[in-house]
mmCIF file of C-alpha atoms and ligand atoms in Angstrom:
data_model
loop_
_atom_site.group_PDB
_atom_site.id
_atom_site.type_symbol
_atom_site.label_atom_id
_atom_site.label_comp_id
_atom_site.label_asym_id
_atom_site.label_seq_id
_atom_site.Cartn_x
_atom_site.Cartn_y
_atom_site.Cartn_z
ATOM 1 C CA UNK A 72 0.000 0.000 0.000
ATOM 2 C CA UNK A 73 1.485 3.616 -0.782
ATOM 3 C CA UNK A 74 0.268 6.582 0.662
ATOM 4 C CA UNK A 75 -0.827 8.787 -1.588
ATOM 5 C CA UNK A 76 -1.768 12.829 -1.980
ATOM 6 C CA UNK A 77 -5.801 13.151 -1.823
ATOM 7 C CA UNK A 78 -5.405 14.844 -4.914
ATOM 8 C CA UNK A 79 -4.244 12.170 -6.880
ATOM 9 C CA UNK A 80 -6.318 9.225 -5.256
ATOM 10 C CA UNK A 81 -9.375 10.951 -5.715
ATOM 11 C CA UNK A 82 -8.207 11.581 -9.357
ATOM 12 C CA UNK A 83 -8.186 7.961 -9.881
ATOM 13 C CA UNK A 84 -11.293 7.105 -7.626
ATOM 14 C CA UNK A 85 -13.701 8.793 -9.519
ATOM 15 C CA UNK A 86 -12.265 9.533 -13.213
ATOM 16 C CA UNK A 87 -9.589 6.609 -13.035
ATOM 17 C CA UNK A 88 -10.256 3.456 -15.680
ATOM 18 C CA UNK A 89 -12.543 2.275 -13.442
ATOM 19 C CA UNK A 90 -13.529 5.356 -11.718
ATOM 20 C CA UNK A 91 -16.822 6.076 -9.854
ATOM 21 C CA UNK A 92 -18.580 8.643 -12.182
ATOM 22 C CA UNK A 93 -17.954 5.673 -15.071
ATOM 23 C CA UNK A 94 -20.051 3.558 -13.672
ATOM 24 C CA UNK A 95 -23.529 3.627 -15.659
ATOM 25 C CA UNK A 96 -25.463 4.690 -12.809
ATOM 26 C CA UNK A 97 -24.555 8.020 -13.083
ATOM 27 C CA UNK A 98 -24.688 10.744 -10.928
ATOM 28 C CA UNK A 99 -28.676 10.583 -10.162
ATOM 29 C CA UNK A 100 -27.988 6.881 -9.114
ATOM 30 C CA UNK A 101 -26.018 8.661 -5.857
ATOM 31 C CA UNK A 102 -27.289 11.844 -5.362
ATOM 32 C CA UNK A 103 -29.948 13.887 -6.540
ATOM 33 C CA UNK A 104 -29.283 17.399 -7.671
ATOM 34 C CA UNK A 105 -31.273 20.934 -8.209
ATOM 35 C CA UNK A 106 -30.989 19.445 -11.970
ATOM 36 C CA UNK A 107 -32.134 15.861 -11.963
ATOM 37 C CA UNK A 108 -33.567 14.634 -8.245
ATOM 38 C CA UNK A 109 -37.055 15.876 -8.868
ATOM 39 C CA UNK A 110 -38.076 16.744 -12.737
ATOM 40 C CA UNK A 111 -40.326 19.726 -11.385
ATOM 41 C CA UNK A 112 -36.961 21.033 -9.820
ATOM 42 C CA UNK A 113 -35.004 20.772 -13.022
ATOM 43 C CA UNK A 114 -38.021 22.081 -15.311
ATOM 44 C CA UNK A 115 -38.365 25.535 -12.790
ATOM 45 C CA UNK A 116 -34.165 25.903 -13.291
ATOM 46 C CA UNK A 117 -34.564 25.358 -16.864
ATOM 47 C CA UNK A 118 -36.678 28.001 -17.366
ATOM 48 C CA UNK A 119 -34.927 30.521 -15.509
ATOM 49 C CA UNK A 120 -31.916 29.382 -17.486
ATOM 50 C CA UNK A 121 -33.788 30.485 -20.366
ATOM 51 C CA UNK A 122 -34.947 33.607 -19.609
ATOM 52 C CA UNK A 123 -31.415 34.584 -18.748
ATOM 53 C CA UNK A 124 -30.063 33.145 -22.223
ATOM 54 C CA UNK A 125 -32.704 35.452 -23.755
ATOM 55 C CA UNK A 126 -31.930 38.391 -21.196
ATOM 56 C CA UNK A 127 -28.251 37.682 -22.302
ATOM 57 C CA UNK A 128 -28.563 36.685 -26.215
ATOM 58 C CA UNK A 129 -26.838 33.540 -26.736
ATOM 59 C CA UNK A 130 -28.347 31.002 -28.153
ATOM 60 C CA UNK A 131 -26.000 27.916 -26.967
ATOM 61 C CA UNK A 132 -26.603 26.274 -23.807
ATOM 62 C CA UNK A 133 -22.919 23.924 -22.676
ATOM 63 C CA UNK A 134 -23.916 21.808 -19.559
ATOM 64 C CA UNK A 135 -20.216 20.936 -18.095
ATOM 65 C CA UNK A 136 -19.989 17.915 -16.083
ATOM 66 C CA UNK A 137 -23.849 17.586 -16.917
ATOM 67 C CA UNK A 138 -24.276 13.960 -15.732
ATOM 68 C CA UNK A 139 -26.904 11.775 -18.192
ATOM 69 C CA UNK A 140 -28.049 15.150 -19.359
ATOM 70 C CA UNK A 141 -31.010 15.606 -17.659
ATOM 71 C CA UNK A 142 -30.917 19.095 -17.687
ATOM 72 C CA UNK A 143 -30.112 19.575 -21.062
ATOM 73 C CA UNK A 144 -33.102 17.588 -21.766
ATOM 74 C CA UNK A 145 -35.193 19.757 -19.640
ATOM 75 C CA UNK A 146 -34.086 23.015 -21.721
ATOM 76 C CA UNK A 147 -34.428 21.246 -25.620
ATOM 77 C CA UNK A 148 -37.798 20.479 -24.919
ATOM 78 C CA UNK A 149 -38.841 24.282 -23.176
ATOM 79 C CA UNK A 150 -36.345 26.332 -25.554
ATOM 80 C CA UNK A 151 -35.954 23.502 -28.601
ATOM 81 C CA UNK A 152 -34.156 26.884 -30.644
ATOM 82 C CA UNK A 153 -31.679 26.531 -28.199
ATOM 83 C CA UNK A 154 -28.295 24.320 -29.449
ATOM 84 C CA UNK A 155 -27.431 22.190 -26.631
ATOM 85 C CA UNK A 156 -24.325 20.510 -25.730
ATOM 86 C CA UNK A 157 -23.505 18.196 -22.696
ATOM 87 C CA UNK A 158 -20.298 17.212 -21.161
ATOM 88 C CA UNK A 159 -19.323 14.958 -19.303
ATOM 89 C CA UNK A 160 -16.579 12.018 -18.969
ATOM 90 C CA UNK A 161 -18.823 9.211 -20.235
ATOM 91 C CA UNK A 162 -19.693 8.511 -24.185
ATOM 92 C CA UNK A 163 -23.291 10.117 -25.333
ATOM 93 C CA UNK A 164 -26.060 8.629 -23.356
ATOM 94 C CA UNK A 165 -29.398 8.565 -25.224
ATOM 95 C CA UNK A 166 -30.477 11.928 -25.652
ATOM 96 C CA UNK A 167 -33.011 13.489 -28.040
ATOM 97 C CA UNK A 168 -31.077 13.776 -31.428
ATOM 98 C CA UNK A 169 -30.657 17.735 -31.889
ATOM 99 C CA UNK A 170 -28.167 17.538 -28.186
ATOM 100 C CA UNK A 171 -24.464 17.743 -28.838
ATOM 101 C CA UNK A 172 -22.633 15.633 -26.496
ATOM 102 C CA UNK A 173 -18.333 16.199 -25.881
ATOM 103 C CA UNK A 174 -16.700 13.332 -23.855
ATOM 104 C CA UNK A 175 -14.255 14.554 -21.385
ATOM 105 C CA UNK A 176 -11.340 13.169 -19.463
ATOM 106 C CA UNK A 177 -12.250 15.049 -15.717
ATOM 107 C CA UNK A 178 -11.672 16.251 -12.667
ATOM 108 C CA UNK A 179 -9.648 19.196 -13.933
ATOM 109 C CA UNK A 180 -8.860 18.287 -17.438
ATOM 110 C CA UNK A 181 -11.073 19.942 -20.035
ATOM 111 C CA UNK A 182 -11.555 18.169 -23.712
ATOM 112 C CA UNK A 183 -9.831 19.846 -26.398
ATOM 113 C CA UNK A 184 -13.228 19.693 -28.718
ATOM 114 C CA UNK A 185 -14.775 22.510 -26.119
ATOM 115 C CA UNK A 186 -13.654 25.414 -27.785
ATOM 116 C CA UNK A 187 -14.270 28.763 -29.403
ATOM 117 C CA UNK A 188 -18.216 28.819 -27.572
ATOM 118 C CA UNK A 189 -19.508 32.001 -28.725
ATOM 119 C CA UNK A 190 -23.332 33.679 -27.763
ATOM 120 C CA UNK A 191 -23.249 30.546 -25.168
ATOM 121 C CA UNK A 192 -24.390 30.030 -21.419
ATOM 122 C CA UNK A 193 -21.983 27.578 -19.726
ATOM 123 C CA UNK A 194 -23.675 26.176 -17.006
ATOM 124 C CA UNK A 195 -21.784 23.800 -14.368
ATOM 125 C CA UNK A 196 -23.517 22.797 -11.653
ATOM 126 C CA UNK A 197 -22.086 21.052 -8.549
ATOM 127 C CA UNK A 198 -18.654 20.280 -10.868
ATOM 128 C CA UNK A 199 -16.022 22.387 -9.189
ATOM 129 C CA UNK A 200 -16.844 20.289 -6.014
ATOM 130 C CA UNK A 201 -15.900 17.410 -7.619
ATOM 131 C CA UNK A 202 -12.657 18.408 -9.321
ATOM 132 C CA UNK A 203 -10.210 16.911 -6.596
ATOM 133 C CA UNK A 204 -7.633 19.483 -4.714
ATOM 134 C CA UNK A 205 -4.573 18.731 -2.491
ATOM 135 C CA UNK A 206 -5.831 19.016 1.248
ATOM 136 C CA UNK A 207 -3.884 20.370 4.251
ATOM 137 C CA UNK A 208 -3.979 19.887 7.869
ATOM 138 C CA UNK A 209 -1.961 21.799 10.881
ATOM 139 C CA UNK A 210 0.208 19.708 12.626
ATOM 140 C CA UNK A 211 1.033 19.387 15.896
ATOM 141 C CA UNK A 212 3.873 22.758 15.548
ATOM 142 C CA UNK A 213 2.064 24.730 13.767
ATOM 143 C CA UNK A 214 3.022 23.611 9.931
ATOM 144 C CA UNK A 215 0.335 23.194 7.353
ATOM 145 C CA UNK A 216 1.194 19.958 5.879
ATOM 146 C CA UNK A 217 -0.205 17.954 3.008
ATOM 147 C CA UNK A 218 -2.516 15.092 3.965
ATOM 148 C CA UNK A 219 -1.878 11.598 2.633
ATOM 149 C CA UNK A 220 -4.350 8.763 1.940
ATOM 150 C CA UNK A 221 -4.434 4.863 2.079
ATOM 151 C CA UNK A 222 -6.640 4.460 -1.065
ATOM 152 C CA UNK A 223 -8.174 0.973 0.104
ATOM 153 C CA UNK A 224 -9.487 2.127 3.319
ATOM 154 C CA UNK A 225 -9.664 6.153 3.673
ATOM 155 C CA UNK A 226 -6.673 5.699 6.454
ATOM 156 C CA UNK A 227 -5.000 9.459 6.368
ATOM 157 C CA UNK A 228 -1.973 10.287 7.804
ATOM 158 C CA UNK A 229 0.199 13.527 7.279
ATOM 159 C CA UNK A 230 2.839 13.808 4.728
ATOM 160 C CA UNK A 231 5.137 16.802 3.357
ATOM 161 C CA UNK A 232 4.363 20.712 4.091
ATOM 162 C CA UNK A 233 2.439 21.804 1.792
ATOM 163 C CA UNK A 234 3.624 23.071 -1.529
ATOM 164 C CA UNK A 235 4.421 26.908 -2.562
ATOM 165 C CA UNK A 236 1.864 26.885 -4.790
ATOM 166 C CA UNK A 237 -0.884 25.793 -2.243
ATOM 167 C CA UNK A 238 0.803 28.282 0.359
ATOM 168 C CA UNK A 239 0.505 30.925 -2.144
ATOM 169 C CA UNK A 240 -3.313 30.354 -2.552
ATOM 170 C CA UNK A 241 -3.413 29.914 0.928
ATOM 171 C CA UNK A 242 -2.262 33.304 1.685
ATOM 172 C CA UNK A 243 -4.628 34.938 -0.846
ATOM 173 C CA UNK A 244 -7.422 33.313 -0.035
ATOM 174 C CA UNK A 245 -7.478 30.844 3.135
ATOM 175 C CA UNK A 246 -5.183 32.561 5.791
ATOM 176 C CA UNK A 247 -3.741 29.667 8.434
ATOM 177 C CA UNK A 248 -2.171 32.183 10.626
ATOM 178 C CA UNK A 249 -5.495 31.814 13.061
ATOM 179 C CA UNK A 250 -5.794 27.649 12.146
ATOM 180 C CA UNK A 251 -5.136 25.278 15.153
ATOM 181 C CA UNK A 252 -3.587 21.900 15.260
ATOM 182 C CA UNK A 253 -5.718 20.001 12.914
ATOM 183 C CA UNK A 254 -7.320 22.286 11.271
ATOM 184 C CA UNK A 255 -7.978 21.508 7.459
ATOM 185 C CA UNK A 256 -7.804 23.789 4.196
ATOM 186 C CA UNK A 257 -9.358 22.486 0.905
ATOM 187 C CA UNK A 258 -6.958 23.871 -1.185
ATOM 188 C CA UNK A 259 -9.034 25.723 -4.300
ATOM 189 C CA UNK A 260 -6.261 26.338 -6.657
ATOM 190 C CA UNK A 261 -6.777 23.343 -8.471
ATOM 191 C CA UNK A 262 -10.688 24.695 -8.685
ATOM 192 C CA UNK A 263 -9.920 28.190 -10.076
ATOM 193 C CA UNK A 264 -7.512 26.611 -12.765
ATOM 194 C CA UNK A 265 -9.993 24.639 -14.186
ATOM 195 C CA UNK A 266 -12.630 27.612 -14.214
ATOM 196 C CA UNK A 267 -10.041 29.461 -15.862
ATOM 197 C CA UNK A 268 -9.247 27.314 -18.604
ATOM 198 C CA UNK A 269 -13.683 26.754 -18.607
ATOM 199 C CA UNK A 270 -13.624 30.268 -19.097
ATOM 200 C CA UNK A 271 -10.943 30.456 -21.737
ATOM 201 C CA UNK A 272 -13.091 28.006 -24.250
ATOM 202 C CA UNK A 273 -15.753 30.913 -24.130
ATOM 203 C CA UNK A 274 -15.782 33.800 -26.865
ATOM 204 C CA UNK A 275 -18.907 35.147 -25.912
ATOM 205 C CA UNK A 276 -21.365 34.944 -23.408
ATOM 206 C CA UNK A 277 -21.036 33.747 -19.849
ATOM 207 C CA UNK A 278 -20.246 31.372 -17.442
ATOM 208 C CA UNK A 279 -22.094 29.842 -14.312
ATOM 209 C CA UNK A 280 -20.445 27.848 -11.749
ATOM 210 C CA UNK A 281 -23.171 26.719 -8.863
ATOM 211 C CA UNK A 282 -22.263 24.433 -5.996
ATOM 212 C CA UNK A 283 -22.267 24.384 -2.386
ATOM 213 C CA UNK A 284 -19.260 26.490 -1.045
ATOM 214 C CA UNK A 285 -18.019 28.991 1.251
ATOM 215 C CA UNK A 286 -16.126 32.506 0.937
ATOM 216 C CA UNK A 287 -13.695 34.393 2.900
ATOM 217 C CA UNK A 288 -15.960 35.248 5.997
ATOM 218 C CA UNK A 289 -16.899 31.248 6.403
ATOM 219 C CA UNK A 290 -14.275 28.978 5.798
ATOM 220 C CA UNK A 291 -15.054 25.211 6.842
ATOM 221 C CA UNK A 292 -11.798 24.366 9.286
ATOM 222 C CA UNK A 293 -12.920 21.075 9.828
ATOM 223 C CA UNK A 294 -12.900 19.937 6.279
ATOM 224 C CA UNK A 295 -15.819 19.155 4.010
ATOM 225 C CA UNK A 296 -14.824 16.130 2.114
ATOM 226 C CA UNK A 297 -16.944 13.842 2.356
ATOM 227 C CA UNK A 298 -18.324 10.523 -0.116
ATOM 228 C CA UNK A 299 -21.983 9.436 -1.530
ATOM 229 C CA UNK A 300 -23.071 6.165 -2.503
ATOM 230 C CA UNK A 301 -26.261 5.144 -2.917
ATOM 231 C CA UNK A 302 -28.167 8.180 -1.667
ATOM 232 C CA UNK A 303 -26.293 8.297 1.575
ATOM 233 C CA UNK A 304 -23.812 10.248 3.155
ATOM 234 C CA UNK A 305 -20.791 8.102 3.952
ATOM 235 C CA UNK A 306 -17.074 8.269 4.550
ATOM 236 C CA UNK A 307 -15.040 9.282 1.707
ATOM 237 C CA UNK A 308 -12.717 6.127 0.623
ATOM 238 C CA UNK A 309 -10.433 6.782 -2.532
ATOM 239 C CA UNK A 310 -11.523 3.459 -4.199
ATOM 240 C CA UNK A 311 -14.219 3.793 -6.614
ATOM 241 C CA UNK A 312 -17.083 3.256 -4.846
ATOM 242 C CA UNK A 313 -18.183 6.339 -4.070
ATOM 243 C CA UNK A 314 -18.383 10.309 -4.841
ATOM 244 C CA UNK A 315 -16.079 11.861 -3.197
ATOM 245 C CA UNK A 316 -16.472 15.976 -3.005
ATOM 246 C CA UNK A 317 -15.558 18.617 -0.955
ATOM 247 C CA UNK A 318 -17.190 22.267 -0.989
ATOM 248 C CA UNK A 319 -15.854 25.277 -3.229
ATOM 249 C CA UNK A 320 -14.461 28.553 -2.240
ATOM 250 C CA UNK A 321 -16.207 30.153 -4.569
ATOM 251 C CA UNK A 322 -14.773 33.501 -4.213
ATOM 252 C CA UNK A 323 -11.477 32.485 -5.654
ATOM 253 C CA UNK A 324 -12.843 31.438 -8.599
ATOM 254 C CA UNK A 325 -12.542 34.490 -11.081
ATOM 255 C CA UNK A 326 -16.260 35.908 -11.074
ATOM 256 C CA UNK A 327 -17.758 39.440 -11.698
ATOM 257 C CA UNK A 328 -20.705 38.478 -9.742
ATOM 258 C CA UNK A 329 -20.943 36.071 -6.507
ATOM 259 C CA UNK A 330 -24.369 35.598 -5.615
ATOM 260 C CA UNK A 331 -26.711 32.666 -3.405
ATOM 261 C CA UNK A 332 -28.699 30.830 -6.055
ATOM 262 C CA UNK A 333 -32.302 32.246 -4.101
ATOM 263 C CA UNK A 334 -31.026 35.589 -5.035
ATOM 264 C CA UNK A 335 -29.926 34.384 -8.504
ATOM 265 C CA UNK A 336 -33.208 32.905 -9.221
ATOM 266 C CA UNK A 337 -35.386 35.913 -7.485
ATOM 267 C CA UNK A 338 -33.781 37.732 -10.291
ATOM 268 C CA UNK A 339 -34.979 35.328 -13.139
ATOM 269 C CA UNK A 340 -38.811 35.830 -11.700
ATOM 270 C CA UNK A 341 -38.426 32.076 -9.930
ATOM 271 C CA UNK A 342 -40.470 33.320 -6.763
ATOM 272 C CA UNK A 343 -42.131 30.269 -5.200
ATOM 273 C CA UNK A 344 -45.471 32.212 -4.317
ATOM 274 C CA UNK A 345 -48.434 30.100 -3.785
ATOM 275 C CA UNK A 346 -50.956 30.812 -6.497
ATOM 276 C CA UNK A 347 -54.504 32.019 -5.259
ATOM 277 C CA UNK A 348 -56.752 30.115 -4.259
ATOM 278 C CA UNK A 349 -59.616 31.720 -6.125
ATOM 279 C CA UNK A 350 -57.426 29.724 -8.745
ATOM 280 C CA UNK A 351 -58.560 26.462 -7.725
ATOM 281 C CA UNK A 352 -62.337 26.641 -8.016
ATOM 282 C CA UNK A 353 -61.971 28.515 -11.207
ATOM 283 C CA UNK A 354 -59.589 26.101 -12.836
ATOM 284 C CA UNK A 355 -58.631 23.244 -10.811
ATOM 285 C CA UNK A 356 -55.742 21.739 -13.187
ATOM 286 C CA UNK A 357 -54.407 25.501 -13.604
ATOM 287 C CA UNK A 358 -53.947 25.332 -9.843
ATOM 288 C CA UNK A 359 -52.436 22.091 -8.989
ATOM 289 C CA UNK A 360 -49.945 23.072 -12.060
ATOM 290 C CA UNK A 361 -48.826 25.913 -10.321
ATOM 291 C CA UNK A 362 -48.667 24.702 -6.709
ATOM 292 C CA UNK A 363 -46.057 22.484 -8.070
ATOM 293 C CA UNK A 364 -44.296 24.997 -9.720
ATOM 294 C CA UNK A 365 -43.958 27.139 -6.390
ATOM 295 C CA UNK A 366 -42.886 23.946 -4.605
ATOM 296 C CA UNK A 367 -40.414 23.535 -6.706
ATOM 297 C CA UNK A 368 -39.376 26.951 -6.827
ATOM 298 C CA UNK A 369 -39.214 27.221 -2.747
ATOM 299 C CA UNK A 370 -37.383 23.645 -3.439
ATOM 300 C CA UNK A 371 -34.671 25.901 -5.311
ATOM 301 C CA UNK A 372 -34.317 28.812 -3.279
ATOM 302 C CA UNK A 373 -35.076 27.255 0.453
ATOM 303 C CA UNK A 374 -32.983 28.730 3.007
ATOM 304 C CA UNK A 375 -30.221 25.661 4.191
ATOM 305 C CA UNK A 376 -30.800 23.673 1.173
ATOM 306 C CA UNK A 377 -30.526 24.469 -2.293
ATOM 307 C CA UNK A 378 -31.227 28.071 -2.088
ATOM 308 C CA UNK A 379 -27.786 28.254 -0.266
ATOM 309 C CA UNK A 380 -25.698 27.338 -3.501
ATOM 310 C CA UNK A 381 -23.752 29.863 -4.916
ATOM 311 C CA UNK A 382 -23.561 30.945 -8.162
ATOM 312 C CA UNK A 383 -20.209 32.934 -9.635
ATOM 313 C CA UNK A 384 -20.929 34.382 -12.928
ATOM 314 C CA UNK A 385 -18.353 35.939 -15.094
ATOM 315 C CA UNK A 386 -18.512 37.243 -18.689
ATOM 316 C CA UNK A 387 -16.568 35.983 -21.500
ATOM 317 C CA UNK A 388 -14.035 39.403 -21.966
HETATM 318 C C1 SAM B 510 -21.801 16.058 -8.875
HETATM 319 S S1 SAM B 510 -22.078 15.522 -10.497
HETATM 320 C C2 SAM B 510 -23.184 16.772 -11.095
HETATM 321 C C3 SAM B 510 -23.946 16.345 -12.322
HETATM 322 C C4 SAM B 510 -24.962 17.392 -12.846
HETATM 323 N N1 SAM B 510 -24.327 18.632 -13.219
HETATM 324 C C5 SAM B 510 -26.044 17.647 -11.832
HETATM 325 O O1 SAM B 510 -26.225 18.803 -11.441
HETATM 326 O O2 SAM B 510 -26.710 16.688 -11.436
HETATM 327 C C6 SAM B 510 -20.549 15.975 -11.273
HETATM 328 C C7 SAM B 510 -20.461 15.580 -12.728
HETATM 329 O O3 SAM B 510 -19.306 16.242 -13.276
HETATM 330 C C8 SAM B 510 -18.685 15.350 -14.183
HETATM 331 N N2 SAM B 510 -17.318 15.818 -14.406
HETATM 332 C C9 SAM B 510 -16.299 15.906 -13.540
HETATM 333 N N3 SAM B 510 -15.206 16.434 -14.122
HETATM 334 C C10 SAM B 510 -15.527 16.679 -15.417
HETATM 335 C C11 SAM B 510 -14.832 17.218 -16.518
HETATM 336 N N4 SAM B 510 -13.579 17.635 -16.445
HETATM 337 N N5 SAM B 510 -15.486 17.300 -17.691
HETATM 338 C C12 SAM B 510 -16.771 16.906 -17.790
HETATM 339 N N6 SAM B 510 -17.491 16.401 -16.776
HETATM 340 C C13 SAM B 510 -16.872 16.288 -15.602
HETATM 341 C C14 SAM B 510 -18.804 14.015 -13.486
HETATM 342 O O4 SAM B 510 -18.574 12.946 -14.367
HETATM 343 C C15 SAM B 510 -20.244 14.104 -12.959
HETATM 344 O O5 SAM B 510 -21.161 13.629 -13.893
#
């Protein structure tokens, strides 16, 4: 057994040969997300989605890291006008014909195919959180030092100090002068690369990152990474058999605005207000149809759930 960086065996445990997010399941076979747990959910995003592609004029809607393409699905069938491409690290799933579909490597690695995007919305939600990063812990003097992993059983144990590189981030964007002894930093640097290159395929338009994160004011010092399998929360092992993801700092990712997703979606007329109920005797079906469109929009914007996410947005330059 070799220790090993929990960069590199999470890496391998997810986009490795026979990594986790190969397996045919998919991502909705794990987890459920704002984009494919509960159709309702992923119908109310897609249609803010739109209105902001319209607000925004593009006409190209990339879904990176977009699973089985549920949400892709979602915005051919309310904006079919729209060209739609997914990505993801698996080959085309079945998809109605008109959706484009680029296979990527992962984690951090972008295809070479994504390229010169212009009038397009680039939509990634809950990827950045599942692009591995080195992680750090303060030892028992005071040094941030890299943590190491058994990749068979999720054994840790301390290795190196941590790299220049991380303690340059670090110092820009998670100060450890305050940490104590085992204290943890998620280094993001590996997170803002890949943004930055995400950004660099786009001529034109603008980019979304969404996941669950934290900025300057609230870093997590107890660490966030943590696995999924099955639907359940479990504890993150390096060997394939489950997600492993850790939350964002989202406020090192280059953005021009940084904003919670219930603030993001107010914007895009998602409100979640109960119709009347003058509704219901009127027009019965008319009413049930929009009592489930404001549960799934309070779904989307609830306070400690998804209306927590945050969304960076930056323009293509
Ligand atoms: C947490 S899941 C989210 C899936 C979907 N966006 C959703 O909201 O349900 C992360 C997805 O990102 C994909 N992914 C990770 N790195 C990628 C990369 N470099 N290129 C494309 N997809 C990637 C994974 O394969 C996985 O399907």
């Amino acid at each position: 057994m070799t220790w090993t960086s929990w960069q590199q065996a999470w890496d391998r445990a997810l986009y490795g040969e026979s990594g986790f997010y190969r397996q045919a399941a998919g991502p909705a076979g794990h987890f459920s997300t704002a984009t494919q747990g509960v159709p309702q959910i992923g119908e109310q995003l897609a249609r803010a989605l739109l209105t902001l592609m319209s607000r925004e004029s593009v006409d190209t809607f990339v879904d990176m890291g977009c699973g089985r393409g549920e949400l892709l699905e979602q915005i051919h069938r309310l904006g079919p006008h729209i060209h739609c491409i997914g990505v993801d690290i698996v080959s085309r799933p079945q998809l109605s014909k008109p959706i484009d579909w680029v296979q990527s490597p992962g984690g951090g690695q972008l295809p070479q195919a994504l390229d010169g995007l212009s009038d397009t919305l680039v939509f990634a939600n809950e990827w950045l959180d599942v692009v591995p990063c080195p992680i750090a812990e303060v030892d028992e003097d005071g040094e941030l030092r890299e943590v190491l992993v058994n990749p068979s059983t999720g054994d840790e144990r301390l290795g190196d100090p941590a790299s220049d590189i991380s303690r340059q981030w670090c110092r820009l964007f998670w100060p450890t002068d305050r940490l104590e002894t085992g204290d943890r930093v998620e280094i993001g640097q590996t997170r803002d690369l890949a943004w930055e290159d995400l950004l660099s395929r786009v001529v034109s338009g603008l980019a979304i990152a969404v996941d669950y994160g934290h900025t300057t004011d609230s870093r997590p010092v107890a660490g966030t990474l943590t696995g999924f399998k099955q639907g359940r929360q479990v504890v993150p092992v390096p060997d394939g058999s489950c997600d492993l993801t850790a939350h964002v700092a989202m406020d090192s990712l280059r953005h021009d605005e940084l904003m919670d997703q219930r603030a993001a979606l107010r914007q895009l007329g998602v409100s979640g207000q109960i119709p009347p109920h003058d509704l219901a005797r009127v027009n019965p079906t008319a009413y049930l149809h929009a009592l489930s469109n404001a549960s799934a929009a309070a779904a989307l914007t609830a306070r400690g759930g998804l209306g927590d996410f945050l969304w960076a947005v930056s323009h293509a330059r």
